[in-house]
Every structure is written in structure tokens, then in C-alpha cells.
Tab-separated table of C-alpha atoms in Angstrom:
chain	number	residue	atom	x	y	z
A	1	MET	CA	0.000	0.000	0.000
A	2	LYS	CA	1.148	3.499	-0.838
A	3	VAL	CA	-0.452	6.592	0.725
A	4	GLU	CA	0.165	10.130	-0.507
A	5	GLN	CA	-0.539	12.979	1.934
A	6	GLY	CA	-0.676	16.742	1.606
A	7	LYS	CA	-1.746	19.939	3.326
A	8	SER	CA	-2.411	23.531	2.322
A	9	PHE	CA	-3.411	26.706	4.125
A	10	ALA	CA	-4.447	28.417	0.887
A	11	THR	CA	-8.002	29.725	1.109
A	12	ASP	CA	-8.678	29.318	-2.605
A	13	GLY	CA	-10.017	25.781	-3.047
A	14	HIS	CA	-8.269	25.153	-6.361
A	15	GLN	CA	-4.934	26.417	-5.053
A	16	ALA	CA	-5.303	24.402	-1.842
A	17	VAL	CA	-5.892	21.179	-3.791
A	18	ALA	CA	-2.976	21.920	-6.119
A	19	GLU	CA	-0.630	22.442	-3.178
A	20	ALA	CA	-1.869	19.456	-1.163
A	21	THR	CA	-1.677	17.030	-4.100
A	22	GLN	CA	1.544	18.283	-5.650
A	23	GLY	CA	3.593	15.353	-6.935
A	24	TRP	CA	0.836	12.776	-6.473
A	25	ALA	CA	0.502	10.056	-9.060
A	26	ASP	CA	-2.651	9.809	-11.147
A	27	GLU	CA	-5.462	7.318	-10.539
A	28	PRO	CA	-5.516	6.682	-6.794
A	29	GLU	CA	-8.046	4.186	-5.477
A	30	ILE	CA	-9.771	6.732	-3.196
A	31	ILE	CA	-9.159	10.271	-1.947
A	32	PHE	CA	-9.945	11.491	1.565
A	33	VAL	CA	-10.162	15.260	2.015
A	34	PHE	CA	-10.978	17.364	5.068
A	35	ALA	CA	-11.105	21.150	4.952
A	36	SER	CA	-11.940	24.125	7.096
A	37	MET	CA	-14.607	26.610	6.128
A	38	LYS	CA	-11.863	28.908	4.797
A	39	GLN	CA	-11.729	26.790	1.636
A	40	ASP	CA	-14.851	26.691	-0.552
A	41	GLY	CA	-16.016	23.073	-0.496
A	42	GLN	CA	-17.382	23.025	-4.019
A	43	ALA	CA	-14.159	24.491	-5.404
A	44	VAL	CA	-12.248	21.756	-3.574
A	45	VAL	CA	-14.391	19.027	-5.152
A	46	ASP	CA	-14.171	20.625	-8.591
A	47	ALA	CA	-10.378	20.812	-8.336
A	48	LEU	CA	-10.075	17.182	-7.241
A	49	ARG	CA	-12.313	16.019	-10.078
A	50	ALA	CA	-10.343	18.076	-12.604
A	51	ARG	CA	-7.091	16.574	-11.328
A	52	PHE	CA	-8.157	12.960	-10.712
A	53	GLY	CA	-11.314	12.378	-12.740
A	54	GLU	CA	-13.854	9.888	-11.392
A	55	VAL	CA	-11.794	8.647	-8.418
A	56	PRO	CA	-14.075	8.293	-5.347
A	57	ILE	CA	-13.913	11.285	-2.988
A	58	ALA	CA	-14.913	11.139	0.670
A	59	GLY	CA	-14.565	14.012	3.123
A	60	CYS	CA	-16.179	17.000	4.772
A	61	THR	CA	-15.697	20.380	6.382
A	62	THR	CA	-14.226	20.307	9.862
A	63	ALA	CA	-13.540	21.944	13.206
A	64	GLY	CA	-9.840	21.088	12.854
A	65	GLU	CA	-7.657	18.978	10.585
A	66	HIS	CA	-5.157	16.160	11.247
A	67	LEU	CA	-2.417	14.908	8.939
A	68	ALA	CA	0.529	12.654	9.790
A	69	GLY	CA	0.037	13.351	13.493
A	70	ALA	CA	0.021	17.145	13.104
A	71	HIS	CA	-3.025	19.191	14.038
A	72	SER	CA	-4.049	22.381	12.251
A	73	ASN	CA	-6.933	24.768	11.773
A	74	GLU	CA	-8.027	26.687	8.681
A	75	SER	CA	-6.275	24.174	6.430
A	76	LEU	CA	-7.080	21.525	3.842
A	77	VAL	CA	-5.644	18.040	4.286
A	78	ALA	CA	-5.851	15.219	1.763
A	79	ALA	CA	-4.691	11.626	1.471
A	80	ALA	CA	-4.910	9.151	-1.384
A	81	VAL	CA	-4.501	5.368	-1.363
A	82	TYR	CA	-2.590	3.571	-4.128
A	83	ASP	CA	-1.554	0.001	-4.839
A	84	SER	CA	-3.424	-1.674	-2.009
A	85	SER	CA	-5.061	-5.071	-2.139
A	86	MET	CA	-8.279	-3.313	-1.172
A	87	ARG	CA	-11.309	-2.231	-3.165
A	88	TRP	CA	-13.221	0.941	-2.360
A	89	THR	CA	-16.607	2.362	-3.290
A	90	THR	CA	-18.763	5.263	-2.102
A	91	GLU	CA	-22.424	6.240	-2.053
A	92	VAL	CA	-23.881	9.675	-1.307
A	93	ILE	CA	-26.971	10.299	0.812
A	94	THR	CA	-28.520	13.552	-0.389
A	95	ASP	CA	-31.452	14.060	2.019
A	96	LEU	CA	-30.859	13.099	5.632
A	97	LYS	CA	-34.168	14.541	6.797
A	98	SER	CA	-36.220	11.998	4.879
A	99	PHE	CA	-33.718	9.134	5.133
A	100	GLY	CA	-35.307	5.929	6.410
A	101	GLU	CA	-34.794	2.192	6.687
A	102	GLU	CA	-35.630	1.568	3.021
A	103	ASP	CA	-33.146	4.243	1.985
A	104	ALA	CA	-30.459	2.638	4.157
A	105	ARG	CA	-31.160	-0.657	2.479
A	106	GLY	CA	-30.902	0.990	-0.942
A	107	VAL	CA	-27.596	2.704	-0.149
A	108	THR	CA	-26.025	-0.480	1.176
A	109	ASP	CA	-27.420	-2.514	-1.722
A	110	ALA	CA	-25.641	-0.128	-4.087
A	111	LEU	CA	-22.397	-0.350	-2.100
A	112	PHE	CA	-22.499	-4.133	-2.039
A	113	ALA	CA	-23.355	-4.326	-5.744
A	114	SER	CA	-20.439	-2.056	-6.620
A	115	LEU	CA	-18.051	-4.553	-5.005
A	116	GLY	CA	-19.901	-7.605	-6.286
A	117	VAL	CA	-21.114	-8.643	-2.823
A	118	GLU	CA	-24.220	-10.780	-2.350
A	119	ARG	CA	-26.094	-10.293	0.920
A	120	GLU	CA	-26.846	-14.002	1.095
A	121	THR	CA	-23.140	-14.888	1.170
A	122	LEU	CA	-21.798	-11.754	2.876
A	123	ASP	CA	-18.819	-12.285	5.192
A	124	ALA	CA	-18.943	-9.047	7.166
A	125	SER	CA	-15.443	-9.599	8.569
A	126	LYS	CA	-13.939	-8.959	5.127
A	127	TYR	CA	-15.226	-5.374	4.906
A	128	PHE	CA	-15.476	-2.102	6.787
A	129	SER	CA	-17.348	1.132	6.173
A	130	LEU	CA	-16.812	4.821	6.885
A	131	LEU	CA	-19.373	7.595	7.309
A	132	MET	CA	-18.967	11.354	6.995
A	133	ILE	CA	-22.216	13.164	7.760
A	134	ASP	CA	-23.605	16.695	8.106
A	135	GLY	CA	-22.781	17.644	11.699
A	136	LEU	CA	-25.734	20.002	12.132
A	137	SER	CA	-28.382	17.669	10.728
A	138	MET	CA	-29.404	16.231	14.124
A	139	ALA	CA	-29.784	12.992	12.149
A	140	GLU	CA	-26.592	11.149	13.059
A	141	GLU	CA	-28.162	8.757	15.574
A	142	ARG	CA	-30.954	7.720	13.246
A	143	VAL	CA	-28.863	7.447	10.086
A	144	SER	CA	-25.946	5.582	11.665
A	145	ALA	CA	-28.311	3.117	13.331
A	146	GLN	CA	-30.178	2.476	10.085
A	147	LEU	CA	-26.970	2.076	8.097
A	148	ALA	CA	-25.447	-0.242	10.691
A	149	GLU	CA	-28.476	-2.508	10.522
A	150	ALA	CA	-28.489	-2.517	6.717
A	151	LEU	CA	-24.748	-3.271	6.650
A	152	GLU	CA	-25.481	-6.565	8.410
A	153	GLY	CA	-22.445	-6.627	10.661
A	154	VAL	CA	-19.945	-4.725	8.534
A	155	PRO	CA	-18.147	-2.386	10.996
A	156	LEU	CA	-19.013	1.309	10.621
A	157	ALA	CA	-16.849	4.200	11.838
A	158	GLY	CA	-17.377	7.857	11.119
A	159	GLY	CA	-17.613	11.484	12.115
A	160	SER	CA	-19.923	14.485	11.934
A	161	ALA	CA	-18.728	17.368	9.775
A	162	GLY	CA	-17.840	20.666	11.442
A	163	ASP	CA	-17.712	24.331	10.517
A	164	ASP	CA	-14.933	25.775	12.710
A	165	LEU	CA	-17.332	26.068	15.677
A	166	ALA	CA	-19.620	28.522	13.874
A	167	PHE	CA	-22.497	26.013	14.131
A	168	THR	CA	-24.070	27.492	10.999
A	169	GLU	CA	-23.553	25.060	8.112
A	170	THR	CA	-21.416	21.992	7.465
A	171	ARG	CA	-20.711	20.308	4.158
A	172	VAL	CA	-19.878	16.796	3.052
A	173	LEU	CA	-17.307	16.595	0.241
A	174	THR	CA	-18.130	13.932	-2.328
A	175	SER	CA	-17.700	13.148	-5.995
A	176	ALA	CA	-21.195	14.621	-6.427
A	177	GLY	CA	-20.228	17.972	-4.877
A	178	ALA	CA	-20.046	19.778	-1.536
A	179	LEU	CA	-23.423	19.013	0.013
A	180	THR	CA	-25.457	19.970	3.071
A	181	ASN	CA	-28.113	17.732	4.650
A	182	ALA	CA	-26.033	14.887	3.250
A	183	ALA	CA	-23.583	12.088	3.996
A	184	VAL	CA	-21.043	9.990	2.159
A	185	VAL	CA	-20.639	6.297	2.955
A	186	VAL	CA	-17.471	4.369	2.054
A	187	LEU	CA	-17.388	0.592	1.796
A	188	ALA	CA	-14.015	-1.129	1.614
A	189	ASP	CA	-13.081	-4.709	0.842
A	190	LYS	CA	-10.062	-5.372	3.067
A	191	GLY	CA	-8.435	-7.738	0.616
A	192	ASP	CA	-5.253	-9.036	2.236
A	193	SER	CA	-4.973	-6.103	4.651
A	194	ASP	CA	-5.421	-6.351	8.408
A	195	VAL	CA	-7.893	-3.707	9.621
A	196	ARG	CA	-8.780	-2.693	13.180
A	197	ILE	CA	-11.463	-0.336	14.444
A	198	VAL	CA	-10.177	1.934	17.200
A	199	LYS	CA	-12.317	3.450	19.967
A	200	HIS	CA	-10.338	5.616	22.372
A	201	GLN	CA	-11.456	7.908	25.170
A	202	HIS	CA	-9.945	9.049	28.463
A	203	PHE	CA	-13.046	9.078	30.634
A	204	THR	CA	-14.283	6.624	33.226
A	205	ARG	CA	-17.466	6.197	35.237
A	206	THR	CA	-17.927	7.752	38.679
A	207	PRO	CA	-20.484	6.831	41.354
A	208	GLU	CA	-22.446	10.031	40.645
A	209	MET	CA	-25.594	9.172	38.665
A	210	LEU	CA	-28.259	11.348	37.046
A	211	CYS	CA	-31.635	10.365	35.586
A	212	ILE	CA	-33.179	12.471	32.835
A	213	THR	CA	-36.708	13.284	33.963
A	214	LYS	CA	-37.745	15.931	31.409
A	215	ALA	CA	-36.287	16.391	27.941
A	216	ASP	CA	-36.869	17.257	24.295
A	217	PRO	CA	-35.082	14.499	22.337
A	218	ALA	CA	-35.590	16.308	19.011
A	219	SER	CA	-33.313	19.167	20.095
A	220	ARG	CA	-31.166	17.001	22.416
A	221	THR	CA	-32.129	19.286	25.294
A	222	VAL	CA	-32.565	18.152	28.898
A	223	PHE	CA	-34.765	20.325	31.122
A	224	GLU	CA	-34.726	18.275	34.306
A	225	MET	CA	-32.561	15.581	35.886
A	226	ASP	CA	-33.619	13.824	39.079
A	227	GLY	CA	-36.626	16.155	39.108
A	228	TYR	CA	-34.467	19.303	39.379
A	229	PRO	CA	-33.521	21.873	36.732
A	230	ALA	CA	-30.845	20.211	34.656
A	231	ILE	CA	-28.007	22.593	35.466
A	232	GLU	CA	-28.756	22.410	39.211
A	233	ALA	CA	-28.694	18.608	39.227
A	234	TYR	CA	-25.508	18.504	37.158
A	235	ALA	CA	-23.739	21.102	39.320
A	236	ARG	CA	-24.741	19.260	42.495
A	237	ALA	CA	-23.327	15.996	41.104
A	238	LEU	CA	-20.007	17.783	40.515
A	239	GLY	CA	-19.994	19.350	43.953
A	240	LYS	CA	-20.146	22.817	42.422
A	241	THR	CA	-22.496	25.787	42.338
A	242	VAL	CA	-24.349	26.612	39.140
A	243	ASP	CA	-22.149	29.674	38.637
A	244	GLU	CA	-19.043	27.491	38.751
A	245	VAL	CA	-20.208	25.360	35.817
A	246	THR	CA	-18.304	27.008	32.962
A	247	GLY	CA	-17.618	25.690	29.486
A	248	ASP	CA	-14.268	24.364	30.674
A	249	VAL	CA	-16.029	22.417	33.414
A	250	THR	CA	-18.590	20.851	31.088
A	251	PHE	CA	-16.121	19.548	28.512
A	252	LEU	CA	-13.910	18.092	31.235
A	253	ASN	CA	-16.916	16.490	32.929
A	254	PRO	CA	-19.233	14.907	30.357
A	255	VAL	CA	-21.760	12.242	31.259
A	256	THR	CA	-21.369	8.608	30.257
A	257	PHE	CA	-23.535	5.570	29.741
A	258	ALA	CA	-22.734	1.894	29.432
A	259	CYS	CA	-23.927	-0.312	26.570
A	260	ASN	CA	-22.950	-3.959	26.098
A	261	GLY	CA	-20.008	-3.574	28.435
A	262	GLU	CA	-18.603	-0.508	26.641
A	263	LEU	CA	-18.541	3.055	27.978
A	264	TYR	CA	-19.829	5.862	25.752
A	265	VAL	CA	-19.756	9.619	26.292
A	266	ARG	CA	-22.576	12.137	26.005
A	267	SER	CA	-21.026	15.625	25.850
A	268	ILE	CA	-22.625	18.919	26.782
A	269	GLN	CA	-22.881	21.406	23.937
A	270	LYS	CA	-24.197	24.329	25.983
A	271	VAL	CA	-25.966	25.365	29.158
A	272	ASN	CA	-29.007	27.441	28.258
A	273	GLU	CA	-30.309	30.553	30.009
A	274	ASP	CA	-33.357	28.678	31.310
A	275	GLY	CA	-31.170	26.145	33.105
A	276	SER	CA	-31.599	23.409	30.525
A	277	ILE	CA	-28.637	21.601	28.970
A	278	THR	CA	-28.246	20.825	25.273
A	279	PHE	CA	-26.130	17.802	24.351
A	280	TYR	CA	-24.184	16.851	21.220
A	281	CYS	CA	-25.807	13.389	21.183
A	282	ALA	CA	-29.199	11.812	21.580
A	283	ILE	CA	-30.864	11.890	24.990
A	284	GLU	CA	-34.270	10.748	26.182
A	285	GLU	CA	-36.364	10.753	29.306
A	286	GLY	CA	-35.607	7.886	31.661
A	287	MET	CA	-31.961	7.601	30.541
A	288	VAL	CA	-29.630	7.040	33.495
A	289	LEU	CA	-26.227	8.675	33.118
A	290	ASP	CA	-23.005	8.661	35.120
A	291	VAL	CA	-20.885	11.746	35.572
A	292	GLY	CA	-17.625	10.985	33.790
A	293	GLY	CA	-14.286	10.767	35.527
A	294	HIS	CA	-11.425	12.473	33.701
A	295	GLY	CA	-8.082	10.823	32.941
A	296	ASP	CA	-4.869	12.025	31.305
A	297	MET	CA	-5.347	12.194	27.547
A	298	HIS	CA	-1.721	11.585	26.575
A	299	ALA	CA	-1.236	8.646	28.936
A	300	SER	CA	-4.516	7.092	27.856
A	301	LEU	CA	-3.784	7.517	24.142
A	302	SER	CA	-0.279	6.100	24.586
A	303	SER	CA	-1.722	3.056	26.336
A	304	ASP	CA	-4.461	2.392	23.794
A	305	LEU	CA	-2.343	2.946	20.689
A	306	GLY	CA	0.509	1.018	22.260
A	307	ALA	CA	-1.846	-1.936	22.608
A	308	LEU	CA	-2.844	-1.489	18.970
A	309	ARG	CA	0.807	-1.550	17.861
A	310	GLU	CA	1.443	-4.732	19.828
A	311	GLU	CA	-1.530	-6.353	18.124
A	312	LEU	CA	-1.185	-4.980	14.600
A	313	GLY	CA	2.330	-3.660	14.262
A	314	LYS	CA	2.809	-0.182	12.836
A	315	ALA	CA	-0.188	0.585	10.639
A	316	ASP	CA	0.261	1.813	7.089
A	317	PHE	CA	-2.717	4.164	7.227
A	318	ILE	CA	-5.182	5.508	9.779
A	319	VAL	CA	-8.367	7.460	9.075
A	320	GLY	CA	-9.461	9.159	12.293
A	321	PHE	CA	-12.499	10.975	13.650
A	322	ASN	CA	-11.598	13.051	16.701
A	323	CYS	CA	-14.171	14.903	18.797
A	324	ILE	CA	-13.785	18.686	18.779
A	325	LEU	CA	-13.956	18.671	22.588
A	326	ARG	CA	-10.848	16.461	22.662
A	327	ALA	CA	-9.156	18.995	20.399
A	328	LEU	CA	-10.153	21.893	22.664
A	329	GLU	CA	-8.780	20.044	25.673
A	330	ALA	CA	-5.539	19.280	23.821
A	331	LYS	CA	-5.218	22.928	22.816
A	332	GLN	CA	-5.735	24.105	26.374
A	333	ALA	CA	-3.088	21.647	27.596
A	334	GLU	CA	-0.719	22.471	24.691
A	335	ALA	CA	-0.629	18.735	24.014
A	336	PHE	CA	-0.997	18.521	20.229
A	337	ASP	CA	2.693	17.826	19.582
A	338	ALA	CA	2.913	15.093	22.219
A	339	LEU	CA	-0.292	13.453	21.004
A	340	GLY	CA	0.940	13.678	17.421
A	341	GLU	CA	4.124	11.824	18.344
A	342	VAL	CA	2.023	8.931	19.632
A	343	VAL	CA	0.085	8.848	16.368
A	344	GLY	CA	3.320	9.019	14.356
A	345	GLU	CA	4.641	5.964	16.189
A	346	THR	CA	1.428	4.111	15.362
A	347	ALA	CA	0.964	4.739	11.625
A	348	GLY	CA	3.063	5.604	8.617
A	349	ALA	CA	0.287	7.834	7.268
A	350	MET	CA	-2.729	9.350	8.985
A	351	ILE	CA	-5.565	11.688	8.084
A	352	GLY	CA	-8.481	12.828	10.183
A	353	PHE	CA	-10.579	15.719	11.411
A	354	ASP	CA	-12.142	17.228	14.527
A	355	THR	CA	-15.807	16.319	14.537
A	356	TYR	CA	-19.128	17.417	15.984
A	357	GLY	CA	-19.692	13.783	16.993
A	358	GLU	CA	-18.413	10.317	16.188
A	359	GLN	CA	-20.166	7.227	14.865
A	360	LEU	CA	-19.278	3.694	15.855
A	361	ASN	CA	-21.470	1.030	14.281
A	362	GLY	CA	-25.026	2.119	15.167
A	363	LEU	CA	-24.113	4.642	17.866
A	364	HIS	CA	-23.461	8.386	17.763
A	365	ILE	CA	-21.056	9.388	20.562
A	366	ASN	CA	-18.847	12.238	21.825
A	367	GLN	CA	-15.398	13.014	23.253
A	368	THR	CA	-14.014	9.933	21.560
A	369	LEU	CA	-11.422	9.158	18.923
A	370	VAL	CA	-12.852	6.637	16.477
A	371	ALA	CA	-10.493	5.419	13.776
A	372	VAL	CA	-9.742	2.718	11.244
A	373	ALA	CA	-6.182	1.400	11.219
A	374	ILE	CA	-4.987	-0.482	8.115
A	375	LYS	CA	-1.949	-2.745	7.937
A	376	ALA	CA	-1.199	-3.872	4.402
A	377	ALA	CA	-0.199	-7.449	3.722
A	378	ALA	CA	3.535	-8.063	3.759
């Protein structure tokens, strides 16, 4: 496997693509591209199509960009795969609002057909899938769950597009254009490669529990927990006053829930003036949550990726989806360089972006690094 990588801080989409792909060979198998809102998404797609023709494109706008272990903002990063034993295909979802189970079946049927896969004889262990989805659609939970079911056991990893924390509009970058209210799904046949799905977080459970007693699931807003205004119940669980619950406190103290023996994070997007709390992920009345305990990000990442290296060896390529709240914490701690060194030890090439949420199989989660690590056959 050969992976070309490139970055540009040019704001003109055509110039950014030219700089990032300078020296690349023609006809890659697939191109991944992640860009800030400084670059016009449609210009980026047009430039990639002009340069590489009908090669599948999968990417989105971001809240931060990662390439080869280095973190940046206001940039465009791109990576292309060549000469692997893998086969790749993509499908675009153009209307998330109306997307349903039949649509999920249709999208996955098309993906399977493109790779010559029959559902009746599908060996899910031979494939994996990636999802990049509009991060302001409020549809990630529903769409990822429907896709995961229709994929019939094929692992799914992904991330929600960002817009540099403006929370105005995100775009998905595909061969069909730069689209809103949309998603792009990648299906890959592993071939002879060894592929691992990575789920990393540095939070644990604490004994402090909260039950959602009044909420609006459609807006992911909680009005009451344990029968008290949401912010009062949350502050009490932290041993703080309401006035002490700042943005720094909320992203260091998310809530967690357990599912099938795994811990998942539900992060707070904002505390509202009426005392309600809006989350980045789905919530519902009756859900019991634990206040998360906070560990050291660098130590935790070193441990988890060290275990991956022991199991897989040094990967040839990683595609990563990193929660924006992890990036904000890393920025505050001035930890990007140290974290990047860990990534550099783990993979020869890496591309990723800071997300508004991560997808793992049928779940939409927060404050997590979800990634796919690929080790080509010797």
C-alpha cells in the first residue's frame, strides 16, 4: 500500500488542492479530504475532479484537521490510497431529513453491488465502512443506526462534519459535490490487509448518577434531571455551584452511559439561560447517566495505541475521527505535539478531522477518537 498525503493553508479551493496534491501520481483508489470553512467546499471538489477524474472522494468540512500526526486549523488536508489489495466504493446520501430504513437498504445494496457482494453470502469480517455526515443535521443517531443494521455486521466508523465552531452550516465533500443535509458512505473490501477499528477515550465512570426526567429528544435538550432543573442537578453531582459550571467544566466532565459492556460519552454542547442543557448526542427521558471521571489524555492515548501496535504492528494508514472537545482540551493543555508523536509511532500515514460527533457502528457518541487502522499485507 502506498499513501500520498498533503496539506495547504491556501483559502482558494483550487490552489489548496494543487498544493496538497503536488507530486501525487494519477489514478488513486480513493481520496480522503478534510477542509476548514476557509476553503470553498465546491471548489475543492471541482479541483479534485479536474485533477483525478472519477476517483471516489470522501470528506467534509471540519472543526480542525489532522495529517501525519500534526493538528491544524483553517487548512485543507488530503490523502490518497494507491496500490493496495483493497477495493473501495462510495455512495452519497442527499437528504438526511427523509432518510429511512428503506433508503439505508438501498444505499447499502448499491455499495455491495459495486463490489460484487451478495447479501446471502456476505462475510462481514472482510469489509469495513466509513461515514462522513452533516454535523448540524441532528440525524446522526438515526442514520448511523439504520446504516449499521443494513450493513449486516460490517463495521461502521465515522464522524460528523464541522464548521470551525460557527455552528451554521457543514458540508460533506463527495464526488457529487459539496453538500449539506447529506452524507457519504465508504465501503471497503479489506483484501489481504489487516484492519482494526479503534475506539479511544480518556473518561471513566464515577459513582455520581443522574436520571433524565424531562427532555426534548428532538433538540437534544434536557430540562430536568432527578426532578431538578438540569443545570442544578448537574452542578450538584459535581460538587459545584451553578455559577461554577463554565464551558471548561462541562467539557472536562461529560456524562457517560454503558452499553454492552462498553462506555460511551454524552457531551454537553451548551448550558441554556433557562437552566436546561443541550447535548451533542441523543438523549431521552428515563436515561440514566453517570458523571464521567477524567483521565490524562496523553497517557490514555499512549496506552491504547501502544496496545494497537502490539496487536497490529505499525499501521500503514489511519483514518481518524476526533471529537472537537478532545481537540479543545488538547489545545488548552498544549498537548498537540505530544499526542501527534504517539500517532506518528502508530501509523506511517494518517488523516483525520475534529468532529461534531463520532459514529461507531449504530451509535453516535462524543469526546471519543474513532479510527480505522490499516496494515497492508507483507
